[in-house]
Amino acid sequence: MRQLRLHAFEMNTVGHIQQGLWRHPRDQSRHYTRLDHWVSLARTLERGLFDGLFLADVLGTYDVYGGSPEAALRGAVQVPANDPLLLIPAMAHATRHLGFAVTANIAAEHPFVFARRMSTLDHLTAGRIGWNVVTGYLESAARALGLPRQPGHDARYDAADAFLAAARDLWLTSWEDGAVLRDRAAGIYTDPARVRPVTASGPGWSLHGIHLSEPSPQRVPVIYQAGASGRGRRFAAEHAECVFVNATTKPQVARLVADLRAQAASLGRRLLVFMGATVVVSTTAAAAHAKHAEYEAYASPEGALVHSAGSMGIDFAALPQDAPILAPATQAILSNVEALGGTTKRAFINSLSLGGRQPPIVGAPAEVADALIAWSEAADLDGFILARTVTPECFVDFVDLVVPELQSRGAYKTAYAPGTLREKLFT
Amino acid sequence: MRQLRLHAFEMNTVGHIQQGLWRHPRDQSRHYTRLDHWVSLARTLERGLFDGLFLADVLGTYDVYGGSPEAALRGAVQVPANDPLLLIPAMAHATRHLGFAVTANIAAEHPFVFARRMSTLDHLTAGRIGWNVVTGYLESAARALGLPRQPGHDARYDAADAFLAAARDLWLTSWEDGAVLRDRAAGIYTDPARVRPVTASGPGWSLHGIHLSEPSPQRVPVIYQAGASGRGRRFAAEHAECVFVNATTKPQVARLVADLRAQAASLGRRLLVFMGATVVVSTTAAAAHAKHAEYEAYASPEGALVHSAGSMGIDFAALPQDAPILAPATQAILSNVEALGGTTKRAFINSLSLGGRQPPIVGAPAEVADALIAWSEAADLDGFILARTVTPECFVDFVDLVVPELQSRGAYKTAYAPGTLREKLFT
């Protein structure tokens, strides 16, 4: 049986994917500013043999709904949002195997400086770092960085190609294997003949110099990617090792996965594909449904609309209930809109659950395991990226209840493989 | 008696200030890529009631000596050098009081993104973060970032003024006190009426948006500054809370400190002034001198010249032994050259000690305490920033031997004050 792989989906913020649940009495997401909160989460995930913690990020606010960030601020919809990279060292020190896939937007970083950040993390985690490459979709993020507007969708991916090529050059070619001698007797730390400068440029930047970091365990972070557009899938096929997909029906996901795998295979590459999932589990089905109802009482449909308005570029506050949801003329995530197939706002609101767009899997451990395995088989998925609901209990529940069930079916590892994140994922 | 304050001076690299000592059999600096190395250091410093760990950084290589980075690479003179910010979360999680003053170059960061990084660190450390504001001095760093050359010295400080003004606006004015309500019953996390966007621009950047982080314990990191030029001292008087000075004679330091304090006082501001120091201590004077001689056997005078060549902008490899050291026409640290007063290369080499320019204080605990107190009194210093020699034993020795001696004289605290780094430093 296929061994499922799991990531947790988190963000250095209060309200991530399921909006409103920070109001639940047991929810701890307001402690996102405390290191203990994250270290405890990392230990829970490592106890559950998760491959990784996937950390999302945005650099702007969700200000499309009502034309202002007011609703996002009121409901804590991804604002405030702190830097995700700085969570990793403390979690890495408290764990040995858990990987960290961190989102960083190429528009916010100079590749020379960013390449060193990732090398530093790869050193400090002993090779457990991944990078979710994003190009931004919020107009507010473009304005925050002083741009008049987001560059066009395909232009952003072209910029990502150039950024990634420069970073790979720094990671892979600047220091040869064997350059670092650490020869105390001869007084030679690095053999200069095996180190060379990199010269590169892209839109708005250029660089020239040797990479400042000596080679790290993985050299290149494991590349993650989540774009579902045609151009995004091409980028994934060319660069990504792990792809994060979201869709609502098994045939949709199966088609997306088949296309990704075919494009990658045509380039001689292999991808792991993960689907976003939300799980509410308890010891019995009745208890799980009761828990779901209890959570739902704190969910915020308005928060979900604020989030969707930002990611789709549609002002849901202004849209009539029976108007169809159609792709706007902005740089938002068009694939999110297209997936709705022109449904009305009213139907969209009725489809929301737990303050988000993802239909949750609710049930006893065996039912959840059945559902995950069925999804994996129907859509050829390598595993799942689990969104949080009421945190941290959602992850504790999953580790305590679902992981043993998956293990008893032979659908989940019983120990970590040795090595770096890449070695764990691909061997 | 004046209570001395202490920082340790470190860098995420092998050879920091004293070059060559990585070859010493007990030196652990090659483990700079391991979190345990840093967590252990942080615990030692907190055991010694240090106010802070000062983390240096450069974004280029020392390639002036011989016109290439070869000697720097061979001798591990500040290359490889990893990102310093990413060390802090793991150290913060292992300590409760130690502050972290981290160097970040304004040329490498967008202020909107950087302001969030520092707010994130201030949250995660519960208010123990400081920022050493630097503008860069290595031509290699300018080239690394795609600039044809370093901007002029005063232009760099003008750029720092603009960067700091924008960051302060984000930290201080974007979110009012009381904006964050976390009101579960009303469903209001943030009161939008108390949050406003910031608009700012400077050379090469502009920004518009609300700060993405809610107010952190200190809001503004404690500002550190180390520039000794006239323009640098004006910047320190206007912005800095802690100033890091280096000079070789008590009258020089006393003049510098008096000028800094007078300039700050004329603006109604108060500064803490720290001097760089290197200490070799053992239980007896004889043992300390023996240890110093043992260390010296591993020191690299060439490494010191490589470092000095980069920071002064003078190719010491090409300079004849009896040529005077005179200020070059580059953007290097001119105050370093001026402090030498036109001495010859030969005399400069003879003045080096432990692979660096800083004359060490060597002796039994009482002698070291006498020397530190004498410096502090003669030059009106608030304390010291202690460079590493053979690490970590140099800091362990200092904490075990010198701290109790200073405490017995009433010249050092016996417990941390409560509160943030700023509160600890200024109350």
mmCIF file with all atom_site columns, C-alpha atoms in Angstrom, chain B residues 230 233-240 243 245 253-273 379-380 382:
data_model
loop_
_atom_site.group_PDB
_atom_site.id
_atom_site.type_symbol
_atom_site.label_atom_id
_atom_site.label_alt_id
_atom_site.label_comp_id
_atom_site.label_asym_id
_atom_site.label_entity_id
_atom_site.label_seq_id
_atom_site.pdbx_PDB_ins_code
_atom_site.Cartn_x
_atom_site.Cartn_y
_atom_site.Cartn_z
_atom_site.occupancy
_atom_site.B_iso_or_equiv
_atom_site.pdbx_formal_charge
_atom_site.auth_seq_id
_atom_site.auth_comp_id
_atom_site.auth_asym_id
_atom_site.auth_atom_id
_atom_site.pdbx_PDB_model_num
ATOM 1  C CA . GLY B 1 230 ? 31.856 62.596 12.298 1.00 0.00 ? 230 GLY B CA 1
ATOM 2  C CA . ARG B 1 233 ? 28.668 60.059 15.488 1.00 0.00 ? 233 ARG B CA 1
ATOM 3  C CA . ARG B 1 234 ? 25.903 62.442 14.435 1.00 0.00 ? 234 ARG B CA 1
ATOM 4  C CA . PHE B 1 235 ? 23.807 59.423 13.385 1.00 0.00 ? 235 PHE B CA 1
ATOM 5  C CA . ALA B 1 236 ? 24.548 57.813 16.759 1.00 0.00 ? 236 ALA B CA 1
ATOM 6  C CA . ALA B 1 237 ? 23.589 60.969 18.659 1.00 0.00 ? 237 ALA B CA 1
ATOM 7  C CA . GLU B 1 238 ? 20.305 61.194 16.734 1.00 0.00 ? 238 GLU B CA 1
ATOM 8  C CA . HIS B 1 239 ? 19.265 57.532 16.687 1.00 0.00 ? 239 HIS B CA 1
ATOM 9  C CA . ALA B 1 240 ? 21.376 55.181 18.775 1.00 0.00 ? 240 ALA B CA 1
ATOM 10 C CA . VAL B 1 243 ? 27.161 52.879 20.810 1.00 0.00 ? 243 VAL B CA 1
ATOM 11 C CA . VAL B 1 245 ? 33.460 52.285 20.131 1.00 0.00 ? 245 VAL B CA 1
ATOM 12 C CA . VAL B 1 253 ? 38.296 56.795 23.862 1.00 0.00 ? 253 VAL B CA 1
ATOM 13 C CA . ALA B 1 254 ? 37.530 59.442 26.470 1.00 0.00 ? 254 ALA B CA 1
ATOM 14 C CA . ARG B 1 255 ? 37.397 62.154 23.766 1.00 0.00 ? 255 ARG B CA 1
ATOM 15 C CA . LEU B 1 256 ? 35.168 60.009 21.564 1.00 0.00 ? 256 LEU B CA 1
ATOM 16 C CA . VAL B 1 257 ? 32.787 59.178 24.425 1.00 0.00 ? 257 VAL B CA 1
ATOM 17 C CA . ALA B 1 258 ? 32.604 62.789 25.586 1.00 0.00 ? 258 ALA B CA 1
ATOM 18 C CA . ASP B 1 259 ? 31.778 63.939 22.062 1.00 0.00 ? 259 ASP B CA 1
ATOM 19 C CA . LEU B 1 260 ? 29.084 61.276 21.650 1.00 0.00 ? 260 LEU B CA 1
ATOM 20 C CA . ARG B 1 261 ? 27.493 62.109 24.990 1.00 0.00 ? 261 ARG B CA 1
ATOM 21 C CA . ALA B 1 262 ? 27.588 65.866 24.311 1.00 0.00 ? 262 ALA B CA 1
ATOM 22 C CA . GLN B 1 263 ? 26.004 65.497 20.871 1.00 0.00 ? 263 GLN B CA 1
ATOM 23 C CA . ALA B 1 264 ? 23.297 63.227 22.258 1.00 0.00 ? 264 ALA B CA 1
ATOM 24 C CA . ALA B 1 265 ? 22.668 65.511 25.256 1.00 0.00 ? 265 ALA B CA 1
ATOM 25 C CA . SER B 1 266 ? 22.235 68.489 22.921 1.00 0.00 ? 266 SER B CA 1
ATOM 26 C CA . LEU B 1 267 ? 19.346 66.522 21.406 1.00 0.00 ? 267 LEU B CA 1
ATOM 27 C CA . GLY B 1 268 ? 17.987 65.585 24.838 1.00 0.00 ? 268 GLY B CA 1
ATOM 28 C CA . ARG B 1 269 ? 19.087 62.002 24.402 1.00 0.00 ? 269 ARG B CA 1
ATOM 29 C CA . ARG B 1 270 ? 21.085 59.594 26.553 1.00 0.00 ? 270 ARG B CA 1
ATOM 30 C CA . LEU B 1 271 ? 23.469 56.970 25.194 1.00 0.00 ? 271 LEU B CA 1
ATOM 31 C CA . LEU B 1 272 ? 25.159 53.925 26.598 1.00 0.00 ? 272 LEU B CA 1
ATOM 32 C CA . VAL B 1 273 ? 28.709 53.581 25.294 1.00 0.00 ? 273 VAL B CA 1
ATOM 33 C CA . ALA B 1 379 ? 36.871 56.977 29.390 1.00 0.00 ? 379 ALA B CA 1
ATOM 34 C CA . ASP B 1 380 ? 33.392 57.182 30.950 1.00 0.00 ? 380 ASP B CA 1
ATOM 35 C CA . ASP B 1 382 ? 29.117 52.004 30.376 1.00 0.00 ? 382 ASP B CA 1
#
